[in-house]
Tab-separated table of C-alpha atoms and ligand atoms in Angstrom:
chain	number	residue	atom	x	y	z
A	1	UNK	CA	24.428	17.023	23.245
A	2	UNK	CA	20.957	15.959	22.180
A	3	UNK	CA	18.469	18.139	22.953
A	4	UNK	CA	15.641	17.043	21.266
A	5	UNK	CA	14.655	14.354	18.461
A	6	UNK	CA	17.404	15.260	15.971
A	7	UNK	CA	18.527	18.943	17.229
A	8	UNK	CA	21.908	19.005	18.720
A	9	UNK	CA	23.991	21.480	20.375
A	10	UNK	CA	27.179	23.396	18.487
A	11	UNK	CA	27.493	25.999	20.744
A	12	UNK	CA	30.336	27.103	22.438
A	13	UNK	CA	31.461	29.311	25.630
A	14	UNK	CA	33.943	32.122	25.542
A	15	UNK	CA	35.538	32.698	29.081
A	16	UNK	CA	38.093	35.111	27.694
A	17	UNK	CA	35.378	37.880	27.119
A	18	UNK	CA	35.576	40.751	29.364
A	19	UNK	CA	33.160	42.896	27.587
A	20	UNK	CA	30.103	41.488	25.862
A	21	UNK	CA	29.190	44.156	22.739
A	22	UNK	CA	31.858	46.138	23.946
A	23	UNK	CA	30.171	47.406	27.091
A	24	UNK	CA	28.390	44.508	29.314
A	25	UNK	CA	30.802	43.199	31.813
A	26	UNK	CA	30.020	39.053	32.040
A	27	UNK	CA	32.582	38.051	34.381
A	28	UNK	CA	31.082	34.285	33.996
A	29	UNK	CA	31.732	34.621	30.220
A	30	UNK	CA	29.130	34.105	27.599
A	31	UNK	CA	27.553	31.600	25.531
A	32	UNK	CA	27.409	31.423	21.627
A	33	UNK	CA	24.821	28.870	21.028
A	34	UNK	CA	24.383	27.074	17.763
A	35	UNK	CA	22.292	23.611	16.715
A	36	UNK	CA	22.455	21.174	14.234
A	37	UNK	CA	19.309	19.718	13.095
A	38	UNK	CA	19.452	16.188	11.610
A	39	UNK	CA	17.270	15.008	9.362
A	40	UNK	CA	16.857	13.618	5.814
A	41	UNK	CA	18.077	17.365	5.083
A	42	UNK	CA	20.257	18.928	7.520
A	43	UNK	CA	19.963	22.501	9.061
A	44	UNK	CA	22.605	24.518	10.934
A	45	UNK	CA	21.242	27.500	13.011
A	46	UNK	CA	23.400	30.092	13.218
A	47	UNK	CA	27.463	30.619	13.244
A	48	UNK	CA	29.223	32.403	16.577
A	49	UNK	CA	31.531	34.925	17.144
A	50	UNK	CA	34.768	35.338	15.319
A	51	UNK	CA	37.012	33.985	17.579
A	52	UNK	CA	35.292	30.490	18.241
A	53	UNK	CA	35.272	29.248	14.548
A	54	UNK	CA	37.347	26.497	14.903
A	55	UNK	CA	35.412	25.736	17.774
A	56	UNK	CA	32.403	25.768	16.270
A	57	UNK	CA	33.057	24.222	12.947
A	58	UNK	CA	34.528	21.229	14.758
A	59	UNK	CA	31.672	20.847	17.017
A	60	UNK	CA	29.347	20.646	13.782
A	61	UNK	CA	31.755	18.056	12.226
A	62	UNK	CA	31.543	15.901	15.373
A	63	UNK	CA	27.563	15.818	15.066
A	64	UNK	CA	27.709	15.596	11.160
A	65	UNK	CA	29.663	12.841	10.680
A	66	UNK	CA	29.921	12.176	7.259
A	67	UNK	CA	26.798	14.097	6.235
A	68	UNK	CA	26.624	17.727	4.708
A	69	UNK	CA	24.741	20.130	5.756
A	70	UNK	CA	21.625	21.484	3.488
A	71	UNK	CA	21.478	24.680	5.236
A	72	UNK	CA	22.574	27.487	7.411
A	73	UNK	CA	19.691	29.265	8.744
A	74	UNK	CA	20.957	33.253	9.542
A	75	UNK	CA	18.614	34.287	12.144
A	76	UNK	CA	20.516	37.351	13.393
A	77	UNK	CA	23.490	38.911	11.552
A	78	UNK	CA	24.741	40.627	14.806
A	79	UNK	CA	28.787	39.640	14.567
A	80	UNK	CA	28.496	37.396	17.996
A	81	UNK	CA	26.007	34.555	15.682
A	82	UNK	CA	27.150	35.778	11.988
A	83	UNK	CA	31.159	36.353	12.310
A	84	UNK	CA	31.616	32.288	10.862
A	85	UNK	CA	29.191	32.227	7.734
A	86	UNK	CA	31.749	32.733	5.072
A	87	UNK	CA	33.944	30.443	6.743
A	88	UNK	CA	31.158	28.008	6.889
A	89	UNK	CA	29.704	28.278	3.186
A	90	UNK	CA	33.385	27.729	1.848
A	91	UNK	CA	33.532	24.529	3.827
A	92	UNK	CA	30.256	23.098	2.747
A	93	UNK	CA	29.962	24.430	-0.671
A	94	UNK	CA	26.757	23.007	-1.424
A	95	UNK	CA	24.971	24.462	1.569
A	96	UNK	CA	22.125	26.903	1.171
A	97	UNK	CA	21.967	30.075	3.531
A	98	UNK	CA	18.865	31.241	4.715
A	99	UNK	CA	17.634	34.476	6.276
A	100	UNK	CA	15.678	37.202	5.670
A	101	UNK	CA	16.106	40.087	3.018
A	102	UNK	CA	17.836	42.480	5.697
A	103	UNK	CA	19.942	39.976	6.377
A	104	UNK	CA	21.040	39.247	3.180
A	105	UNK	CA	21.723	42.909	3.134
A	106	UNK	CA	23.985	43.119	6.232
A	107	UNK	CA	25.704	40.062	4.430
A	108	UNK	CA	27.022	42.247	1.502
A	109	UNK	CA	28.108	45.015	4.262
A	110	UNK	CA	30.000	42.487	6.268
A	111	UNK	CA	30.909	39.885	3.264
A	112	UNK	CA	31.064	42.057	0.454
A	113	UNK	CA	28.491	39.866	-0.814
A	114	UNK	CA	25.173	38.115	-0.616
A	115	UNK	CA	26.059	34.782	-1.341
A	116	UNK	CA	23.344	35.631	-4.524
A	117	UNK	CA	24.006	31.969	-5.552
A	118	UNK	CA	23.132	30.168	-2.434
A	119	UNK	CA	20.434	32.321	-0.923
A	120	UNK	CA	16.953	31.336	0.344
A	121	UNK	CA	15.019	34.215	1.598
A	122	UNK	CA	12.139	33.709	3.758
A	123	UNK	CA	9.732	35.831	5.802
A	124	UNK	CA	7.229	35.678	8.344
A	125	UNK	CA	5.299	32.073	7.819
A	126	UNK	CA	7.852	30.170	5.227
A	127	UNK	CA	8.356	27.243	5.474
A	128	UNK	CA	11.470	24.430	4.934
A	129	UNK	CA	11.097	20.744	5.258
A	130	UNK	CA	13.800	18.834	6.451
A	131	UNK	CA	12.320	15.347	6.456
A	132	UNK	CA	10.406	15.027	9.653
A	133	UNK	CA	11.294	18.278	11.119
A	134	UNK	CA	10.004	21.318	9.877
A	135	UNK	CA	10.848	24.871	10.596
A	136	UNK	CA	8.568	27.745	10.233
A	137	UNK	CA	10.216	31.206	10.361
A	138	UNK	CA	8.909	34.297	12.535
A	139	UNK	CA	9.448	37.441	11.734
A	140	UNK	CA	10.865	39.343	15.136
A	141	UNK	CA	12.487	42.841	13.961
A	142	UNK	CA	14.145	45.139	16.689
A	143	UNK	CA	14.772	41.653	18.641
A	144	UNK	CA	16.850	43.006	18.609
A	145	UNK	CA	18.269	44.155	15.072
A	146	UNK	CA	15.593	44.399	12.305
A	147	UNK	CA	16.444	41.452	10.490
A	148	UNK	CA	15.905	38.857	13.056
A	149	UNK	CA	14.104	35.759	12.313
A	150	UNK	CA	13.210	33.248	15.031
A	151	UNK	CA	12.286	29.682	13.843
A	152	UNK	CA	9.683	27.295	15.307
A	153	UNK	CA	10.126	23.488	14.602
A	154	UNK	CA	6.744	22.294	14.107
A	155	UNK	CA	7.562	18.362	15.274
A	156	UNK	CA	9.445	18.688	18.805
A	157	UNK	CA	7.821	22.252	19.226
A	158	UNK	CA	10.980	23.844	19.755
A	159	UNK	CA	11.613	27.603	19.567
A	160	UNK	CA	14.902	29.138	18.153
A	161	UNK	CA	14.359	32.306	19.684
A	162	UNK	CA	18.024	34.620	18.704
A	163	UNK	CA	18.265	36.781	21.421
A	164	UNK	CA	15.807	36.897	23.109
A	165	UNK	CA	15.288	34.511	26.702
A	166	UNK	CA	19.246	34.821	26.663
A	167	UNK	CA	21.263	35.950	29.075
A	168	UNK	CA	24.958	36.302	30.147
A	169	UNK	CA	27.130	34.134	31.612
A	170	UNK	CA	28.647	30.952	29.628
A	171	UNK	CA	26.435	27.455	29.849
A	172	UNK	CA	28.889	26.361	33.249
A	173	UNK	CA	27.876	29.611	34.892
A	174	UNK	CA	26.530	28.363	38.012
A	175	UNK	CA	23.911	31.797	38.542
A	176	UNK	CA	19.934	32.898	38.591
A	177	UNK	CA	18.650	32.558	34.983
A	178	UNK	CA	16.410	35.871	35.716
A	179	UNK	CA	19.362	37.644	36.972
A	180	UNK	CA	21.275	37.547	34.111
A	181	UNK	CA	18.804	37.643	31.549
A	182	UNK	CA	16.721	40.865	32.797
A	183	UNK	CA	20.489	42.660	32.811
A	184	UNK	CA	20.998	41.247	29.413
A	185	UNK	CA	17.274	42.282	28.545
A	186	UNK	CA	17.322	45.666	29.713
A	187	UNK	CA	20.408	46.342	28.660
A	188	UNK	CA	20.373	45.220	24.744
A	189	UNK	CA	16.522	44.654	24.162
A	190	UNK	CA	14.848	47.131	26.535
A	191	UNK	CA	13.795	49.666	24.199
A	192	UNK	CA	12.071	47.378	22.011
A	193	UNK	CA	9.420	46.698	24.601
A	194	UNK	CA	6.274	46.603	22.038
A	195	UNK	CA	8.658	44.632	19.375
A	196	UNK	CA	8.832	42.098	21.902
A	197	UNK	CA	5.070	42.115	22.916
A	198	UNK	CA	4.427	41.460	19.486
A	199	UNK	CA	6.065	38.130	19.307
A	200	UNK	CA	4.707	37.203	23.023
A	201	UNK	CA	1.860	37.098	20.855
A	202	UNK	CA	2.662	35.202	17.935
A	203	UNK	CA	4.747	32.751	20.561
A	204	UNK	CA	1.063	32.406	22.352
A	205	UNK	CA	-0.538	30.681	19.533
A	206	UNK	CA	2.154	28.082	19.273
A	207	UNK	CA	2.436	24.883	21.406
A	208	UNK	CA	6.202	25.460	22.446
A	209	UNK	CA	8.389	22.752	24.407
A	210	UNK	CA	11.234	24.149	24.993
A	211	UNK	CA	13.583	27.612	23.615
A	212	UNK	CA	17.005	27.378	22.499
A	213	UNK	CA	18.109	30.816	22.142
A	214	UNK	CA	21.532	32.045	21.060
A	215	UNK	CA	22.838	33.160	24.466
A	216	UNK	CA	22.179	31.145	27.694
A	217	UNK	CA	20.967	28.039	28.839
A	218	UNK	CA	18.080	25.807	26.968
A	219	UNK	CA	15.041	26.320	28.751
A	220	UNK	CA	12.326	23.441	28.843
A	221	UNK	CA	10.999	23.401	32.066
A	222	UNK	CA	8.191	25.937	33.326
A	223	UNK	CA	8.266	27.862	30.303
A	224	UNK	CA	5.483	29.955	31.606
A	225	UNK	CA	8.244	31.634	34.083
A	226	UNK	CA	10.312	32.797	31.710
A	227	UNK	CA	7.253	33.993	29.138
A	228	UNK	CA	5.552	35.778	32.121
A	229	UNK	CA	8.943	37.801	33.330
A	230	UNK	CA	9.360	38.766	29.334
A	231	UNK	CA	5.869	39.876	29.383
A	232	UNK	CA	6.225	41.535	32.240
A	233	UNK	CA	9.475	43.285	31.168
A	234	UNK	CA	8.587	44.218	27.616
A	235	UNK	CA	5.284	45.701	28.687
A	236	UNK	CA	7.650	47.758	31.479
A	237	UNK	CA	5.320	46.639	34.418
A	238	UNK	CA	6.660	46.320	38.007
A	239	UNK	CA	7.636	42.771	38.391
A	240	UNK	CA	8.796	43.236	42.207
A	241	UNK	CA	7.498	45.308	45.398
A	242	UNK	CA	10.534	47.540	46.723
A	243	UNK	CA	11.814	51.288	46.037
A	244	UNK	CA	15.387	51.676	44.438
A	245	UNK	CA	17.698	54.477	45.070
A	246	UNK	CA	20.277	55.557	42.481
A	247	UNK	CA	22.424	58.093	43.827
A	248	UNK	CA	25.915	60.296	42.841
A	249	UNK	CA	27.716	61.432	45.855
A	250	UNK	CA	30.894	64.024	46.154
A	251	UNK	CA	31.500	64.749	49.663
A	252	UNK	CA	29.536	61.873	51.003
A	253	UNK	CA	26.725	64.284	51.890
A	254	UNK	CA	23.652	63.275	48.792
A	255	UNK	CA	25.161	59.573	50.306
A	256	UNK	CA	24.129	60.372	53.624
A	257	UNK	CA	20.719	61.817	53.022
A	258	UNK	CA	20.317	58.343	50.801
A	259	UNK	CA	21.080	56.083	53.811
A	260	UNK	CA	18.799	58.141	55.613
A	261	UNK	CA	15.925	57.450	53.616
A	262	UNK	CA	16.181	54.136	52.967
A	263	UNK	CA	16.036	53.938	56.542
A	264	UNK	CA	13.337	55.570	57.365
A	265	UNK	CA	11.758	53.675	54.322
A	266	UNK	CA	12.585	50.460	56.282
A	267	UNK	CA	10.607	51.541	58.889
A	268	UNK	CA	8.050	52.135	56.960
A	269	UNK	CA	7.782	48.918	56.367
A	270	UNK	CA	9.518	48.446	52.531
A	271	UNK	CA	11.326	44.940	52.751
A	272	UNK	CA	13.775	46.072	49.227
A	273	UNK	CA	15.426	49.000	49.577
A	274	UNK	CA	18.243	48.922	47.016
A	275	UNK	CA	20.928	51.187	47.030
A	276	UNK	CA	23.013	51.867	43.798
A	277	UNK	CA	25.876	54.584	43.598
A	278	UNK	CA	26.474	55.097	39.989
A	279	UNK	CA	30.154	56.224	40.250
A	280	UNK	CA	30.902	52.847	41.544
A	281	UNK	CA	28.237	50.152	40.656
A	282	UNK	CA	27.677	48.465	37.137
A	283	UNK	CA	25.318	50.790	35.423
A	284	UNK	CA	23.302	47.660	34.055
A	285	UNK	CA	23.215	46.163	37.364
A	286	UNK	CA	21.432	49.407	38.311
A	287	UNK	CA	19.213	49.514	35.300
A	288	UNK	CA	17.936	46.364	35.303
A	289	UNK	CA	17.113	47.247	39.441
A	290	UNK	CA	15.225	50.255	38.008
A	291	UNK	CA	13.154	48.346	35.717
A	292	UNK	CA	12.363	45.771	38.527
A	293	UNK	CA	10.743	47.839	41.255
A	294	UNK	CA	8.023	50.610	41.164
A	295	UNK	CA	9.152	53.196	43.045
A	296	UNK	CA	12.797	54.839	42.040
A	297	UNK	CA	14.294	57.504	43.867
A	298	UNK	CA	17.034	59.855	42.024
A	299	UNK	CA	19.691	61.663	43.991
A	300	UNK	CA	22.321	63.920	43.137
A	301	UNK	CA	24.292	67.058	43.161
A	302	UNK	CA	23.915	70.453	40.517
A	303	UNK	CA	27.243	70.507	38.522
A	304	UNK	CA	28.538	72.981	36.440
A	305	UNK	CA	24.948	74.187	36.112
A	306	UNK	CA	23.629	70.209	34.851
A	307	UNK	CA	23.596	66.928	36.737
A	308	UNK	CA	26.792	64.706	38.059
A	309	UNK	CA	28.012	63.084	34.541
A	310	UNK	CA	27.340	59.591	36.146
A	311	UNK	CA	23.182	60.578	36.683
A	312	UNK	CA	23.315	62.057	33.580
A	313	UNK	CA	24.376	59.268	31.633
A	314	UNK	CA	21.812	56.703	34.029
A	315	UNK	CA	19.254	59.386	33.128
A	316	UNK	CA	19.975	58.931	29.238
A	317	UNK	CA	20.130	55.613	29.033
A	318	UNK	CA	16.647	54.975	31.054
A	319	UNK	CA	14.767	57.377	28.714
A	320	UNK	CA	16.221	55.613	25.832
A	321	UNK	CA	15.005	52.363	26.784
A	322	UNK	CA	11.513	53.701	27.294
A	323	UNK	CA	11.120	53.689	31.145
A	324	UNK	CA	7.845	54.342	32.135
A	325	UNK	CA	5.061	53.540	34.749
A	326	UNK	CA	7.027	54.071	37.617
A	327	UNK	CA	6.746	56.459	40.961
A	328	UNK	CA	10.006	58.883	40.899
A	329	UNK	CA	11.086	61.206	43.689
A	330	UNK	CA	14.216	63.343	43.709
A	331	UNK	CA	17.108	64.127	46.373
A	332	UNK	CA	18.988	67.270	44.542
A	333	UNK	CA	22.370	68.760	46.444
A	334	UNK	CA	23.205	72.012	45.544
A	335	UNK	CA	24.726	74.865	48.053
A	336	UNK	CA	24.229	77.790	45.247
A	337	UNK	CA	22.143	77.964	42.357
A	338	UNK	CA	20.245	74.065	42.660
A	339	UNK	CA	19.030	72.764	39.842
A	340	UNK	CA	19.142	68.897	40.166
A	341	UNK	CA	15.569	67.871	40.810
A	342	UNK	CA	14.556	70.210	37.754
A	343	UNK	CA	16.801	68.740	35.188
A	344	UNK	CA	16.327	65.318	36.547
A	345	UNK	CA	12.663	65.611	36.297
A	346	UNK	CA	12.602	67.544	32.728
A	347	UNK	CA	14.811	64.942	31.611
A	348	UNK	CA	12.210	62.088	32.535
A	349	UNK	CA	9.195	63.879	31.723
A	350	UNK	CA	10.435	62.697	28.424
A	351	UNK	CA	9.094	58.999	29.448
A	352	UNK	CA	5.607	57.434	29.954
A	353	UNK	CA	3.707	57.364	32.722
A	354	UNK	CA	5.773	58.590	35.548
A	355	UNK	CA	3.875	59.922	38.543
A	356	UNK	CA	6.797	62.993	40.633
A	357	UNK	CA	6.528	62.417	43.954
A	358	UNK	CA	5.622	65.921	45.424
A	359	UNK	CA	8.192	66.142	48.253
A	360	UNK	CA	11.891	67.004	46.898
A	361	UNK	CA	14.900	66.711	49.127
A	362	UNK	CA	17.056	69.466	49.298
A	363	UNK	CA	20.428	69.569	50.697
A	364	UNK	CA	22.713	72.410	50.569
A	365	UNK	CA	25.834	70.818	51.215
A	366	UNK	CA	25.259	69.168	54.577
A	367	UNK	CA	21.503	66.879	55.776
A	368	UNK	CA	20.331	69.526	58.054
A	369	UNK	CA	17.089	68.996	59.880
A	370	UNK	CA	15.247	70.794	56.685
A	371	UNK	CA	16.345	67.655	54.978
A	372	UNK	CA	15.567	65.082	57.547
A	373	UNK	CA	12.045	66.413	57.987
A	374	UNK	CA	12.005	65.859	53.849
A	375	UNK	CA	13.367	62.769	54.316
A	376	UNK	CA	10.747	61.491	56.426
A	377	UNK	CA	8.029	63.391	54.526
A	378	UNK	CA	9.211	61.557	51.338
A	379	UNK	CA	9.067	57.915	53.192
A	380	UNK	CA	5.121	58.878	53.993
A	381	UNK	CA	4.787	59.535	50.400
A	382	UNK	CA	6.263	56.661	49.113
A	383	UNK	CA	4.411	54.584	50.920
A	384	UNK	CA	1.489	56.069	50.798
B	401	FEO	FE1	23.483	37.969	20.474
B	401	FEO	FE2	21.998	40.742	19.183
B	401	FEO	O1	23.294	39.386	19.303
């Protein structure tokens, strides 16, 4: 597939993948993507994971013909792009790799060597002619290791971008781009919110045509979508009106007082209400939800004198992706000794520009009308 003047897809889709990095459920699978540019030199961008080398390798015979390739450019040595280098530089032994210097020294920690011989290093600005293309390379550490390079080809303005505007799900995945690419963001990127503002910026003062980034579809329509949602998700703004309510429940009780209030939020006029009990949904479906909307309620039970393990880990995992400018309120269940809402709250103090709502819900093992008038008092505040 062509898709642009001389740049061809190599990619391929694993559907066998259960777990993406181990952790990330993609039950539509998940894209490697790789190109081939064409030229009077020719550049490959980037290998896939180990088990699609074949694959790959016989995808970038198909477009090479009976050309060699000049170069492999390395833009991210994470083992889902990197696994096939060797492979690939003892096929085509007069090809050049190219990357940056933290690259090339991840490449003697997963090679055992360099590849001293047949190294280019570049950094932010270099440049390599190909003939009519040209790629310039971009800096873009913590996006999402610290040796990432992205590439910009100057003549069809096209953006190699690594990770980031990818998302899960192979190419056939019939889904929501934003969907899928704010779990994958949140979820892998979302600590590196001002790593990712920082190329926003550098992206700004290039004419750009279309992305091709490692994971998910090529984008080359309305790319100001797709830069606005990054913005907004790398700067942690709200990108959608609604209140989300991540809850733990034992007995069915914290459960209870959740439905409650998002009930009474309803009629309160919220339109999204979204419900997400931790025990059962997938924790990134739930993070990305937390990330989305502005106002984030936390419920849960004390537990041998901490949280529920499930909040707990939520908790952790927010804080260390830097959640911040959000409204937070707190439904703690606790029939002796309650200390939910306090280690909930100490825990997030932790992040940026959270405003506590004021009303806490206390149950003590059953919603009693204490809790219901706290339930309702907690709607007015929310929407106030
Ligand atoms: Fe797709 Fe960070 O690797």
């Amino acid at each position: 597939m062509e898709v642009a003047n001389g740049i061809f897809y190599v990619g391929v889709n694993d559907k066998k993948i259960d777990l993406f990095e181990g952790q990330f459920k993609v039950e539509k699978g998940m894209a490697y993507n790789s190109y081939v540019i064409i030229d009077d030199k020719i550049a490959v961008m980037d290998s896939v994971d180990k088990n699609f080398g074949d694959e790959w390798l016989n995808n970038v015979k198909q477009v090479l013909g009976n050309r060699l390739p000049d170069y492999l450019i390395v833009q991210h040595m994470e083992p889902d792009h990197s696994a096939n280098i060797d492979k690939f530089l003892n096929i085509y032994k007069n090809a050049k790799v190219v990357a940056s210097s933290k690259a090339f020294m991840m490449m003697k920690y997963f090679f055992g060597t360099d590849f001293e011989d047949r190294k280019i290093e570049v950094k932010e600005g270099d440049k390599i002619n190909l003939g009519h293309h040209e790629l310039m390379f971009i800096s873009a550490p913590m996006v999402h290791w610290p040796e990432v390079i992205l590439t910009y080809e100057l003549s069809t303005n096209t953006l190699f971008s690594a990770d980031a505007f990818g998302k899960f799900g192979a190419l056939d995945a019939d889904e929501d781009w934003a969907c899928e690419a704010r779990r994958y963001y949140f979820g892998i990127v979302g600590k590196y919110g001002v790593q990712v503002q920082a190329l926003l910026k550098k992206a700004s003062n290039l004419k750009i045509m279309q992305i091709c980034p490692l994971h998910g579809p090529i984008l080359n329509e309305n790319l100001e979508y797709y830069f606005n949602l990054y913005n907004i998700w790398s700067s942690y703004g709200v990108e959608s009106e609604g209140v989300v309510i991540n809850y733990t429940s034992c007995y069915g009780h914290t459960q209870e007082a959740v439905n409650l209030l998002a009930n009474e939020l309803k009629e309160n006029g919220f339109k999204k209400v979204v419900l997400n009990d931790l025990a059962r949904c997938d924790e990134f479906e739930a993070i990305e939800d937390t990330f989305r909307y502005g106002k984030v309620v936390f419920a849960t039970t004390t537990y041998n004198g901490d949280i529920f393990p499930f909040m707990k880990t939520f908790i952790d995992a927010l804080v260390e992706r830097n959640f911040a400018n959000r409204q937070v309120a707190f439904i703690e269940n606790g029939a002796w000794a309650p200390v939910a809402a306090k280690i909930m709250q100490t825990k997030l103090e932790k992040c940026r520009n959270l405003s506590f709502c004021n009303t806490i819900i206390h149950i003590k093992g059953t919603v009693d009308e204490n809790s219901k008038l706290e339930i309702k008092k907690l709607a007015e505040e929310l929407k106030a």
